[in-house]
Short mmCIF file of C-alpha atoms and ligand atoms in Angstrom, two decimals:
data_model
loop_
_atom_site.label_atom_id
_atom_site.label_comp_id
_atom_site.label_asym_id
_atom_site.label_seq_id
_atom_site.Cartn_x
_atom_site.Cartn_y
_atom_site.Cartn_z
CA UNK A 1 -73.75 98.25 37.93
CA UNK A 2 -72.69 101.64 36.58
CA UNK A 3 -75.66 102.56 34.41
CA UNK A 4 -77.21 105.98 34.98
CA UNK A 5 -80.65 106.88 33.62
CA UNK A 6 -81.27 110.62 33.22
CA UNK A 7 -84.88 111.29 32.11
CA UNK A 8 -85.39 114.46 30.05
CA UNK A 9 -87.73 117.20 31.27
CA UNK A 10 -89.98 116.53 28.28
CA UNK A 11 -92.84 114.32 27.11
CA UNK A 12 -90.56 111.27 26.87
CA UNK A 13 -86.95 110.17 26.66
CA UNK A 14 -83.87 109.67 28.82
CA UNK A 15 -80.13 109.66 28.38
CA UNK A 16 -78.15 106.58 29.41
CA UNK A 17 -74.64 107.06 30.76
CA UNK A 18 -72.03 104.88 32.38
CA UNK A 19 -71.93 102.02 29.88
CA UNK A 20 -69.94 101.32 26.70
CA UNK A 21 -72.56 99.96 24.30
CA UNK A 22 -69.88 98.86 21.81
CA UNK A 23 -68.99 96.02 24.17
CA UNK A 24 -71.14 93.02 25.12
CA UNK A 25 -73.41 94.01 28.00
CA UNK A 26 -73.61 92.15 31.29
CA UNK A 27 -77.06 90.63 31.90
CA UNK A 28 -77.60 93.19 34.66
CA UNK A 29 -76.78 96.18 32.43
CA UNK A 30 -78.87 94.78 29.59
CA UNK A 31 -81.89 94.41 31.88
CA UNK A 32 -81.41 97.92 33.29
CA UNK A 33 -81.26 99.41 29.78
CA UNK A 34 -84.32 97.47 28.71
CA UNK A 35 -86.27 98.68 31.75
CA UNK A 36 -85.19 102.28 31.11
CA UNK A 37 -86.35 101.94 27.50
CA UNK A 38 -89.79 100.59 28.48
CA UNK A 39 -90.16 103.32 31.14
CA UNK A 40 -88.97 106.26 29.02
CA UNK A 41 -89.92 105.17 25.44
CA UNK A 42 -86.78 106.76 23.92
CA UNK A 43 -83.15 106.42 25.00
CA UNK A 44 -80.14 108.45 23.90
CA UNK A 45 -76.55 107.22 24.10
CA UNK A 46 -74.47 110.34 23.45
CA UNK A 47 -71.40 110.47 21.25
CA UNK A 48 -70.46 106.79 20.84
CA UNK A 49 -69.12 106.38 17.26
CA UNK A 50 -69.57 102.73 16.28
CA UNK A 51 -69.41 100.45 13.27
CA UNK A 52 -72.42 98.79 11.63
CA UNK A 53 -71.31 95.49 13.18
CA UNK A 54 -71.23 97.03 16.68
CA UNK A 55 -74.60 98.68 16.05
CA UNK A 56 -76.16 95.35 14.99
CA UNK A 57 -74.48 93.46 17.86
CA UNK A 58 -75.85 95.96 20.40
CA UNK A 59 -79.36 95.67 18.90
CA UNK A 60 -79.26 91.85 18.85
CA UNK A 61 -78.85 91.75 22.61
CA UNK A 62 -82.50 92.90 22.83
CA UNK A 63 -84.13 90.71 20.18
CA UNK A 64 -84.11 89.66 16.55
CA UNK A 65 -83.10 92.17 13.87
CA UNK A 66 -85.76 93.28 11.37
CA UNK A 67 -85.05 94.05 7.69
CA UNK A 68 -85.13 97.58 6.24
CA UNK A 69 -88.59 99.02 5.27
CA UNK A 70 -88.10 98.50 1.51
CA UNK A 71 -87.73 94.76 2.12
CA UNK A 72 -90.81 94.74 4.38
CA UNK A 73 -92.93 96.49 1.73
CA UNK A 74 -91.68 94.20 -1.02
CA UNK A 75 -92.48 91.15 1.09
CA UNK A 76 -96.02 92.19 2.08
CA UNK A 77 -97.16 93.94 -1.12
CA UNK A 78 -95.08 92.21 -3.76
CA UNK A 79 -93.99 95.54 -5.28
CA UNK A 80 -90.52 96.49 -6.46
CA UNK A 81 -89.44 99.57 -4.48
CA UNK A 82 -86.23 100.01 -6.49
CA UNK A 83 -84.04 101.36 -3.69
CA UNK A 84 -81.65 103.06 -6.06
CA UNK A 85 -78.13 103.75 -4.90
CA UNK A 86 -78.19 101.41 -1.91
CA UNK A 87 -74.66 100.16 -1.39
CA UNK A 88 -74.47 96.39 -1.63
CA UNK A 89 -71.92 96.17 1.20
CA UNK A 90 -74.50 97.51 3.67
CA UNK A 91 -76.40 94.64 5.34
CA UNK A 92 -80.19 94.46 4.69
CA UNK A 93 -80.81 94.91 8.44
CA UNK A 94 -79.42 98.46 8.19
CA UNK A 95 -81.55 101.31 6.80
CA UNK A 96 -79.63 104.26 5.40
CA UNK A 97 -81.18 107.70 5.88
CA UNK A 98 -79.26 110.38 4.08
CA UNK A 99 -79.27 113.29 1.64
CA UNK A 100 -75.88 112.27 0.20
CA UNK A 101 -75.73 111.62 -3.53
CA UNK A 102 -72.93 109.49 -4.96
CA UNK A 103 -72.44 108.86 -8.67
CA UNK A 104 -75.73 110.68 -9.31
CA UNK A 105 -77.70 108.39 -6.97
CA UNK A 106 -78.98 108.97 -3.42
CA UNK A 107 -77.27 106.55 -1.03
CA UNK A 108 -80.22 106.57 1.38
CA UNK A 109 -83.81 107.61 2.00
CA UNK A 110 -85.63 110.82 2.98
CA UNK A 111 -83.24 113.36 1.42
CA UNK A 112 -83.10 116.75 3.17
CA UNK A 113 -86.84 117.37 3.51
CA UNK A 114 -89.12 117.21 6.50
CA UNK A 115 -90.25 113.76 7.64
CA UNK A 116 -93.78 114.00 9.01
CA UNK A 117 -94.97 112.37 12.23
CA UNK A 118 -95.06 108.61 11.82
CA UNK A 119 -94.54 105.17 13.28
CA UNK A 120 -91.89 103.22 11.36
CA UNK A 121 -93.35 100.75 8.83
CA UNK A 122 -96.80 100.51 10.46
CA UNK A 123 -98.07 99.95 6.89
CA UNK A 124 -97.00 96.30 7.23
CA UNK A 125 -99.00 93.92 9.41
CA UNK A 126 -96.15 93.42 11.88
CA UNK A 127 -94.20 96.67 12.26
CA UNK A 128 -90.82 96.74 14.03
CA UNK A 129 -90.89 96.95 17.84
CA UNK A 130 -87.95 99.31 17.95
CA UNK A 131 -85.73 101.55 15.85
CA UNK A 132 -82.14 102.46 16.76
CA UNK A 133 -80.86 105.43 14.78
CA UNK A 134 -77.19 106.33 14.78
CA UNK A 135 -75.61 109.51 13.51
CA UNK A 136 -72.50 109.15 11.33
CA UNK A 137 -72.54 112.66 9.89
CA UNK A 138 -74.87 115.53 10.74
CA UNK A 139 -75.21 119.26 10.22
CA UNK A 140 -75.20 121.57 13.26
CA UNK A 141 -78.71 121.88 14.80
CA UNK A 142 -78.86 125.49 13.53
CA UNK A 143 -79.06 123.99 10.01
CA UNK A 144 -82.09 121.83 10.90
CA UNK A 145 -82.37 118.04 10.93
CA UNK A 146 -83.53 117.66 14.56
CA UNK A 147 -85.72 114.64 15.29
CA UNK A 148 -88.75 114.79 17.60
CA UNK A 149 -90.33 111.95 19.56
CA UNK A 150 -93.88 111.76 20.84
CA UNK A 151 -95.36 109.85 23.75
CA UNK A 152 -98.43 108.01 22.38
CA UNK A 153 -99.39 106.72 25.85
CA UNK A 154 -99.98 110.23 27.18
CA UNK A 155 -101.60 111.26 23.90
CA UNK A 156 -104.14 108.48 24.49
CA UNK A 157 -104.55 109.02 28.24
CA UNK A 158 -105.33 112.73 27.80
CA UNK A 159 -108.05 112.23 25.18
CA UNK A 160 -111.58 113.21 26.21
CA UNK A 161 -113.46 110.16 27.57
CA UNK A 162 -116.02 110.38 24.73
CA UNK A 163 -113.24 110.21 22.11
CA UNK A 164 -111.66 107.22 23.84
CA UNK A 165 -114.98 105.42 23.67
CA UNK A 166 -115.42 106.40 20.03
CA UNK A 167 -112.11 104.89 18.95
CA UNK A 168 -111.68 101.93 21.30
CA UNK A 169 -112.02 98.76 19.21
CA UNK A 170 -111.89 100.66 15.88
CA UNK A 171 -109.56 99.58 13.09
CA UNK A 172 -107.86 101.91 10.63
CA UNK A 173 -105.78 101.47 7.51
CA UNK A 174 -102.15 102.61 7.71
CA UNK A 175 -101.52 103.41 4.04
CA UNK A 176 -98.51 101.83 2.34
CA UNK A 177 -98.50 104.41 -0.44
CA UNK A 178 -96.11 107.07 0.91
CA UNK A 179 -92.88 107.56 2.80
CA UNK A 180 -92.80 109.72 5.92
CA UNK A 181 -91.36 112.42 3.66
CA UNK A 182 -94.61 112.38 1.66
CA UNK A 183 -92.96 110.74 -1.36
CA UNK A 184 -95.08 108.14 -3.19
CA UNK A 185 -93.66 104.65 -2.77
CA UNK A 186 -92.76 103.09 -6.09
CA UNK A 187 -95.10 100.29 -7.13
CA UNK A 188 -98.36 101.79 -5.78
CA UNK A 189 -101.04 103.54 -7.85
CA UNK A 190 -102.36 107.01 -7.05
CA UNK A 191 -105.31 106.78 -4.61
CA UNK A 192 -108.40 108.97 -5.07
CA UNK A 193 -110.65 107.14 -2.62
CA UNK A 194 -108.91 106.50 0.71
CA UNK A 195 -111.43 103.83 1.64
CA UNK A 196 -109.69 101.67 -0.99
CA UNK A 197 -106.12 102.46 -0.02
CA UNK A 198 -103.65 99.53 0.25
CA UNK A 199 -102.23 99.25 3.74
CA UNK A 200 -102.21 97.38 7.04
CA UNK A 201 -105.31 97.18 9.20
CA UNK A 202 -104.29 98.32 12.65
CA UNK A 203 -106.16 99.00 15.93
CA UNK A 204 -106.50 102.76 16.61
CA UNK A 205 -105.69 102.04 20.24
CA UNK A 206 -103.03 99.42 20.83
CA UNK A 207 -101.97 97.71 24.02
CA UNK A 208 -98.23 97.46 24.54
CA UNK A 209 -97.28 93.76 24.70
CA UNK A 210 -94.74 94.36 27.48
CA UNK A 211 -96.04 97.25 29.61
CA UNK A 212 -99.75 96.47 29.11
CA UNK A 213 -100.42 100.22 28.61
CA UNK A 214 -102.73 101.60 25.92
CA UNK A 215 -101.56 104.12 23.35
CA UNK A 216 -102.92 105.98 20.36
CA UNK A 217 -101.73 104.29 17.15
CA UNK A 218 -102.24 106.41 14.03
CA UNK A 219 -99.26 105.54 11.80
CA UNK A 220 -99.08 108.50 9.45
CA UNK A 221 -101.75 110.93 8.28
CA UNK A 222 -101.43 110.57 4.53
CA UNK A 223 -104.17 108.37 2.96
CA UNK A 224 -105.20 107.02 6.39
CA UNK A 225 -108.73 105.67 6.70
CA UNK A 226 -110.92 104.51 9.61
CA UNK A 227 -112.62 101.30 8.52
CA UNK A 228 -116.39 101.32 8.29
CA UNK A 229 -116.81 105.13 8.36
CA UNK A 230 -117.87 107.34 5.45
CA UNK A 231 -114.69 108.99 4.15
CA UNK A 232 -115.74 112.46 5.35
CA UNK A 233 -116.34 111.20 8.88
CA UNK A 234 -113.07 109.28 8.88
CA UNK A 235 -111.20 112.44 7.81
CA UNK A 236 -112.88 114.51 10.51
CA UNK A 237 -112.08 111.95 13.23
CA UNK A 238 -108.46 111.59 12.11
CA UNK A 239 -107.99 115.38 11.97
CA UNK A 240 -109.34 115.68 15.50
CA UNK A 241 -107.02 112.92 16.78
CA UNK A 242 -103.95 114.31 15.02
CA UNK A 243 -104.74 117.80 16.37
CA UNK A 244 -104.64 116.35 19.87
CA UNK A 245 -101.73 113.98 19.30
CA UNK A 246 -99.05 116.40 18.12
CA UNK A 247 -99.03 118.71 21.12
CA UNK A 248 -95.57 119.85 22.15
CA UNK A 249 -96.11 118.69 25.75
CA UNK A 250 -96.00 115.05 24.58
CA UNK A 251 -92.69 115.45 22.76
CA UNK A 252 -88.91 115.52 23.17
CA UNK A 253 -86.44 116.95 20.63
CA UNK A 254 -83.13 115.37 19.72
CA UNK A 255 -80.43 117.73 18.39
CA UNK A 256 -77.92 115.37 16.83
CA UNK A 257 -74.21 115.06 17.44
CA UNK A 258 -71.99 112.63 15.56
CA UNK A 259 -71.97 109.27 17.35
CA UNK A 260 -75.39 109.65 18.99
CA UNK A 261 -77.54 106.53 19.08
CA UNK A 262 -81.24 107.08 19.74
CA UNK A 263 -83.43 104.05 20.40
CA UNK A 264 -87.20 104.41 20.45
CA UNK A 265 -90.08 102.09 21.21
CA UNK A 266 -91.92 102.05 17.88
CA UNK A 267 -94.98 100.58 19.61
CA UNK A 268 -95.73 103.65 21.73
CA UNK A 269 -93.60 106.52 20.37
CA UNK A 270 -93.87 108.36 17.05
CA UNK A 271 -91.26 110.61 15.50
CA UNK A 272 -90.75 113.33 12.91
CA UNK A 273 -87.74 115.21 11.53
CA UNK A 274 -87.11 118.82 10.55
CA UNK A 275 -85.92 119.62 7.04
CA UNK A 276 -82.28 120.76 6.91
CA UNK A 277 -79.83 122.70 4.77
CA UNK A 278 -79.30 120.46 1.73
CA UNK A 279 -75.77 121.75 1.18
CA UNK A 280 -74.74 119.94 4.40
CA UNK A 281 -74.19 116.17 4.61
CA UNK A 282 -76.34 114.07 6.95
CA UNK A 283 -75.87 110.31 7.24
CA UNK A 284 -77.75 108.04 9.66
CA UNK A 285 -77.83 104.25 9.93
CA UNK A 286 -80.73 102.49 11.62
CA UNK A 287 -81.34 98.99 12.92
CA UNK A 288 -84.74 97.68 13.97
CA UNK A 289 -86.06 94.93 16.21
CA UNK A 290 -88.79 92.59 15.01
CA UNK A 291 -92.18 93.34 16.49
CA UNK A 292 -95.43 91.49 17.08
CA UNK A 293 -98.85 92.06 15.54
CA UNK A 294 -100.40 95.21 17.13
CA UNK A 295 -103.42 94.39 19.29
C1 SIN B 1 -86.80 108.42 10.51
O1 SIN B 1 -87.89 108.87 10.27
O2 SIN B 1 -86.65 107.28 10.95
C2 SIN B 1 -85.59 109.29 10.29
C3 SIN B 1 -85.42 110.33 11.32
C4 SIN B 1 -84.24 111.21 11.05
O3 SIN B 1 -83.74 111.25 9.92
O4 SIN B 1 -83.82 111.88 11.98
#
Protein backbone atom coordinates (compact mmCIF):
# COMPACT_ATOMS: atom_id res chain seq x y z
CA UNK A 1 0.00 0.00 0.00
CA UNK A 2 1.35 3.42 -0.96
CA UNK A 3 -1.17 5.73 0.69
CA UNK A 4 0.22 8.48 2.89
CA UNK A 5 -1.98 10.41 5.34
CA UNK A 6 -0.63 13.83 6.34
CA UNK A 7 -2.86 15.44 9.00
CA UNK A 8 -2.91 19.26 9.01
CA UNK A 9 -1.82 21.21 12.08
CA UNK A 10 -5.36 22.52 12.44
CA UNK A 11 -8.75 21.66 13.93
CA UNK A 12 -9.35 18.95 11.33
CA UNK A 13 -8.26 17.67 7.93
CA UNK A 14 -5.48 15.70 6.26
CA UNK A 15 -3.92 15.45 2.84
CA UNK A 16 -3.80 12.07 1.11
CA UNK A 17 -0.86 11.30 -1.16
CA UNK A 18 0.44 8.28 -2.99
CA UNK A 19 -2.73 7.20 -4.80
CA UNK A 20 -4.30 8.05 -8.17
CA UNK A 21 -7.98 8.51 -7.33
CA UNK A 22 -8.94 8.58 -11.03
CA UNK A 23 -8.33 4.83 -11.14
CA UNK A 24 -10.29 2.09 -9.38
CA UNK A 25 -8.92 1.68 -5.86
CA UNK A 26 -7.70 -1.60 -4.42
CA UNK A 27 -9.78 -2.75 -1.43
CA UNK A 28 -6.81 -2.00 0.82
CA UNK A 29 -6.40 1.58 -0.44
CA UNK A 30 -10.14 2.19 -0.27
CA UNK A 31 -10.26 1.05 3.36
CA UNK A 32 -7.23 3.18 4.25
CA UNK A 33 -8.82 6.27 2.68
CA UNK A 34 -12.09 5.60 4.44
CA UNK A 35 -10.33 5.25 7.80
CA UNK A 36 -8.37 8.48 7.20
CA UNK A 37 -11.64 10.25 6.38
CA UNK A 38 -13.37 9.05 9.56
CA UNK A 39 -10.30 9.96 11.65
CA UNK A 40 -9.65 13.40 10.12
CA UNK A 41 -13.18 14.52 9.00
CA UNK A 42 -11.85 16.25 5.86
CA UNK A 43 -9.45 14.92 3.21
CA UNK A 44 -7.66 16.81 0.47
CA UNK A 45 -6.37 15.22 -2.73
CA UNK A 46 -4.16 17.91 -4.28
CA UNK A 47 -4.09 18.79 -7.96
CA UNK A 48 -5.80 15.81 -9.61
CA UNK A 49 -7.83 17.19 -12.56
CA UNK A 50 -10.62 14.72 -13.30
CA UNK A 51 -13.81 14.38 -15.30
CA UNK A 52 -17.32 14.25 -13.80
CA UNK A 53 -17.39 10.52 -14.59
CA UNK A 54 -14.13 9.94 -12.69
CA UNK A 55 -15.40 12.09 -9.81
CA UNK A 56 -18.63 10.07 -9.58
CA UNK A 57 -16.78 6.75 -9.96
CA UNK A 58 -14.41 7.67 -7.12
CA UNK A 59 -17.35 8.67 -4.89
CA UNK A 60 -19.32 5.49 -5.67
CA UNK A 61 -16.55 3.35 -4.21
CA UNK A 62 -17.63 4.67 -0.78
CA UNK A 63 -21.42 4.46 -1.05
CA UNK A 64 -24.47 5.49 -3.02
CA UNK A 65 -24.53 8.89 -4.74
CA UNK A 66 -27.02 11.50 -3.48
CA UNK A 67 -28.82 14.00 -5.74
CA UNK A 68 -28.04 17.73 -5.75
CA UNK A 69 -29.70 19.91 -3.01
CA UNK A 70 -32.34 21.40 -5.34
CA UNK A 71 -33.66 17.90 -6.02
CA UNK A 72 -33.65 17.08 -2.30
CA UNK A 73 -35.64 20.23 -1.45
CA UNK A 74 -38.11 19.61 -4.27
CA UNK A 75 -38.62 16.03 -3.09
CA UNK A 76 -39.17 16.84 0.60
CA UNK A 77 -41.06 20.14 0.34
CA UNK A 78 -42.74 19.83 -3.04
CA UNK A 79 -41.54 23.29 -4.12
CA UNK A 80 -40.12 24.27 -7.49
CA UNK A 81 -36.61 25.65 -6.92
CA UNK A 82 -36.18 26.68 -10.57
CA UNK A 83 -32.44 26.04 -10.84
CA UNK A 84 -32.01 28.41 -13.74
CA UNK A 85 -29.09 27.92 -16.07
CA UNK A 86 -28.25 24.38 -14.98
CA UNK A 87 -26.77 22.60 -17.97
CA UNK A 88 -28.79 19.55 -18.91
CA UNK A 89 -25.67 17.53 -19.77
CA UNK A 90 -24.55 17.68 -16.11
CA UNK A 91 -25.82 14.63 -14.18
CA UNK A 92 -28.26 15.31 -11.29
CA UNK A 93 -25.74 13.78 -8.85
CA UNK A 94 -23.38 16.70 -9.54
CA UNK A 95 -23.93 20.10 -7.89
CA UNK A 96 -22.42 23.07 -9.70
CA UNK A 97 -21.08 25.89 -7.53
CA UNK A 98 -19.99 28.85 -9.57
CA UNK A 99 -20.18 32.58 -10.23
CA UNK A 100 -20.01 32.05 -14.02
CA UNK A 101 -22.87 33.47 -16.07
CA UNK A 102 -23.56 32.09 -19.54
CA UNK A 103 -26.22 33.47 -21.88
CA UNK A 104 -27.36 35.76 -19.04
CA UNK A 105 -27.91 32.85 -16.62
CA UNK A 106 -25.79 31.61 -13.70
CA UNK A 107 -24.52 28.10 -14.44
CA UNK A 108 -24.31 27.21 -10.73
CA UNK A 109 -25.14 28.22 -7.18
CA UNK A 110 -23.71 30.62 -4.57
CA UNK A 111 -22.29 33.27 -6.93
CA UNK A 112 -19.24 35.16 -5.61
CA UNK A 113 -20.56 35.98 -2.12
CA UNK A 114 -19.71 34.55 1.25
CA UNK A 115 -21.27 31.20 2.16
CA UNK A 116 -21.95 31.13 5.89
CA UNK A 117 -21.15 28.20 8.19
CA UNK A 118 -23.43 25.29 7.41
CA UNK A 119 -23.94 21.57 7.06
CA UNK A 120 -24.96 20.61 3.51
CA UNK A 121 -28.72 20.07 3.10
CA UNK A 122 -29.44 19.45 6.80
CA UNK A 123 -32.84 21.04 6.06
CA UNK A 124 -33.96 17.67 4.67
CA UNK A 125 -34.67 14.77 7.01
CA UNK A 126 -31.79 12.68 5.69
CA UNK A 127 -28.87 14.94 4.78
CA UNK A 128 -25.92 13.63 2.75
CA UNK A 129 -23.20 11.79 4.70
CA UNK A 130 -20.43 13.34 2.65
CA UNK A 131 -19.62 16.04 0.13
CA UNK A 132 -16.72 15.85 -2.35
CA UNK A 133 -15.92 19.22 -3.88
CA UNK A 134 -13.61 19.51 -6.87
CA UNK A 135 -12.07 22.64 -8.27
CA UNK A 136 -12.21 23.10 -12.06
CA UNK A 137 -11.41 26.81 -12.11
CA UNK A 138 -10.50 29.06 -9.19
CA UNK A 139 -9.11 32.50 -8.49
CA UNK A 140 -5.79 32.82 -6.62
CA UNK A 141 -6.32 32.72 -2.81
CA UNK A 142 -5.41 36.43 -2.66
CA UNK A 143 -8.73 37.08 -4.47
CA UNK A 144 -10.74 35.18 -1.82
CA UNK A 145 -12.82 32.03 -2.23
CA UNK A 146 -11.08 29.93 0.45
CA UNK A 147 -13.23 27.30 2.15
CA UNK A 148 -13.06 26.58 5.90
CA UNK A 149 -13.96 23.36 7.70
CA UNK A 150 -14.94 22.99 11.33
CA UNK A 151 -14.66 20.03 13.67
CA UNK A 152 -18.09 19.61 15.31
CA UNK A 153 -16.83 16.81 17.59
CA UNK A 154 -14.39 19.12 19.36
CA UNK A 155 -16.94 21.94 19.33
CA UNK A 156 -19.24 19.62 21.31
CA UNK A 157 -16.56 18.13 23.57
CA UNK A 158 -15.33 21.58 24.68
CA UNK A 159 -18.77 22.90 25.65
CA UNK A 160 -19.32 23.62 29.34
CA UNK A 161 -20.89 20.59 31.07
CA UNK A 162 -24.03 22.61 31.93
CA UNK A 163 -24.55 23.51 28.25
CA UNK A 164 -24.11 19.88 27.21
CA UNK A 165 -26.82 18.89 29.65
CA UNK A 166 -29.05 21.70 28.43
CA UNK A 167 -28.93 20.58 24.80
CA UNK A 168 -28.62 16.80 25.06
CA UNK A 169 -31.88 15.30 23.77
CA UNK A 170 -33.14 18.64 22.39
CA UNK A 171 -34.47 18.92 18.85
CA UNK A 172 -34.12 21.96 16.61
CA UNK A 173 -35.48 22.98 13.23
CA UNK A 174 -32.93 23.36 10.42
CA UNK A 175 -34.76 25.90 8.24
CA UNK A 176 -35.25 25.09 4.56
CA UNK A 177 -35.83 28.73 3.66
CA UNK A 178 -32.33 29.93 2.73
CA UNK A 179 -29.15 28.91 0.97
CA UNK A 180 -25.82 29.07 2.80
CA UNK A 181 -25.27 32.34 0.94
CA UNK A 182 -28.31 33.79 2.75
CA UNK A 183 -30.43 33.81 -0.42
CA UNK A 184 -34.11 32.87 0.05
CA UNK A 185 -34.91 29.54 -1.58
CA UNK A 186 -37.57 29.88 -4.24
CA UNK A 187 -40.91 28.40 -3.23
CA UNK A 188 -40.83 29.35 0.49
CA UNK A 189 -42.70 32.26 2.08
CA UNK A 190 -41.02 34.91 4.21
CA UNK A 191 -40.91 33.81 7.88
CA UNK A 192 -41.65 36.28 10.69
CA UNK A 193 -42.02 33.73 13.48
CA UNK A 194 -39.17 31.21 13.50
CA UNK A 195 -41.16 28.80 15.64
CA UNK A 196 -43.24 28.16 12.49
CA UNK A 197 -40.37 27.84 10.05
CA UNK A 198 -40.46 24.93 7.54
CA UNK A 199 -37.47 22.66 7.97
CA UNK A 200 -36.14 19.34 9.22
CA UNK A 201 -36.29 18.42 12.90
CA UNK A 202 -32.79 17.42 13.90
CA UNK A 203 -31.10 16.49 17.20
CA UNK A 204 -28.85 19.32 18.49
CA UNK A 205 -26.30 16.69 19.43
CA UNK A 206 -25.91 13.83 16.98
CA UNK A 207 -24.05 10.57 17.32
CA UNK A 208 -21.95 9.60 14.32
CA UNK A 209 -23.28 6.30 12.93
CA UNK A 210 -19.76 4.99 12.22
CA UNK A 211 -17.44 6.46 14.87
CA UNK A 212 -20.04 6.54 17.67
CA UNK A 213 -18.79 10.03 18.67
CA UNK A 214 -21.10 12.92 19.57
CA UNK A 215 -20.99 16.24 17.77
CA UNK A 216 -22.80 19.56 17.82
CA UNK A 217 -25.30 19.70 14.94
CA UNK A 218 -26.63 23.20 14.24
CA UNK A 219 -27.13 23.27 10.45
CA UNK A 220 -27.14 26.97 9.68
CA UNK A 221 -28.04 29.97 11.82
CA UNK A 222 -30.66 31.63 9.67
CA UNK A 223 -34.26 30.96 10.86
CA UNK A 224 -33.10 28.15 13.17
CA UNK A 225 -35.34 27.30 16.11
CA UNK A 226 -35.02 25.07 19.19
CA UNK A 227 -38.29 23.18 19.55
CA UNK A 228 -40.32 23.80 22.67
CA UNK A 229 -38.51 27.01 23.74
CA UNK A 230 -39.92 30.54 23.62
CA UNK A 231 -38.37 32.21 20.55
CA UNK A 232 -36.28 34.61 22.65
CA UNK A 233 -34.77 31.76 24.65
CA UNK A 234 -34.13 29.73 21.52
CA UNK A 235 -32.31 32.71 19.95
CA UNK A 236 -30.21 33.22 23.07
CA UNK A 237 -29.23 29.53 23.25
CA UNK A 238 -28.38 29.36 19.54
CA UNK A 239 -26.29 32.55 19.74
CA UNK A 240 -24.36 31.09 22.67
CA UNK A 241 -23.74 27.80 20.81
CA UNK A 242 -22.71 29.51 17.58
CA UNK A 243 -20.36 31.81 19.52
CA UNK A 244 -18.63 28.73 20.88
CA UNK A 245 -18.79 26.67 17.69
CA UNK A 246 -17.02 28.98 15.25
CA UNK A 247 -13.73 29.32 17.09
CA UNK A 248 -10.70 29.28 14.83
CA UNK A 249 -9.07 26.47 16.84
CA UNK A 250 -11.71 24.03 15.54
CA UNK A 251 -11.11 24.90 11.88
CA UNK A 252 -8.90 24.26 8.86
CA UNK A 253 -8.69 26.49 5.77
CA UNK A 254 -8.48 25.22 2.21
CA UNK A 255 -6.83 27.56 -0.33
CA UNK A 256 -7.88 26.08 -3.65
CA UNK A 257 -5.76 25.02 -6.59
CA UNK A 258 -7.21 23.70 -9.83
CA UNK A 259 -7.70 19.93 -9.57
CA UNK A 260 -8.07 19.82 -5.77
CA UNK A 261 -10.70 17.43 -4.45
CA UNK A 262 -11.81 18.03 -0.86
CA UNK A 263 -14.01 15.42 0.80
CA UNK A 264 -15.68 16.17 4.12
CA UNK A 265 -17.79 14.20 6.54
CA UNK A 266 -21.05 16.17 6.50
CA UNK A 267 -22.14 14.41 9.71
CA UNK A 268 -19.45 15.96 11.91
CA UNK A 269 -17.84 18.81 9.93
CA UNK A 270 -19.33 22.15 8.87
CA UNK A 271 -17.94 24.52 6.28
CA UNK A 272 -18.08 28.11 5.07
CA UNK A 273 -16.56 30.03 2.16
CA UNK A 274 -15.06 33.50 1.78
CA UNK A 275 -16.48 35.87 -0.81
CA UNK A 276 -14.17 36.42 -3.78
CA UNK A 277 -13.42 38.87 -6.58
CA UNK A 278 -16.42 38.54 -8.90
CA UNK A 279 -14.38 39.47 -11.96
CA UNK A 280 -12.56 36.10 -11.60
CA UNK A 281 -14.09 32.76 -12.63
CA UNK A 282 -14.62 30.04 -10.03
CA UNK A 283 -16.14 26.67 -10.95
CA UNK A 284 -16.57 23.73 -8.57
CA UNK A 285 -18.38 20.42 -9.04
CA UNK A 286 -19.56 18.43 -6.05
CA UNK A 287 -20.78 14.88 -5.51
CA UNK A 288 -22.43 13.66 -2.32
CA UNK A 289 -22.96 10.34 -0.58
CA UNK A 290 -26.36 9.37 0.76
CA UNK A 291 -26.64 9.65 4.52
CA UNK A 292 -28.82 8.20 7.25
CA UNK A 293 -31.31 9.94 9.54
CA UNK A 294 -29.35 11.94 12.19
CA UNK A 295 -29.78 10.49 15.68
C1 LIG B 1 -20.30 24.76 -0.34
O1 LIG B 1 -20.79 25.41 0.56
O2 LIG B 1 -20.52 23.56 -0.46
C2 LIG B 1 -19.40 25.45 -1.33
C3 LIG B 1 -18.07 25.76 -0.79
C4 LIG B 1 -17.21 26.48 -1.78
O3 LIG B 1 -17.72 27.05 -2.75
O4 LIG B 1 -16.00 26.50 -1.57
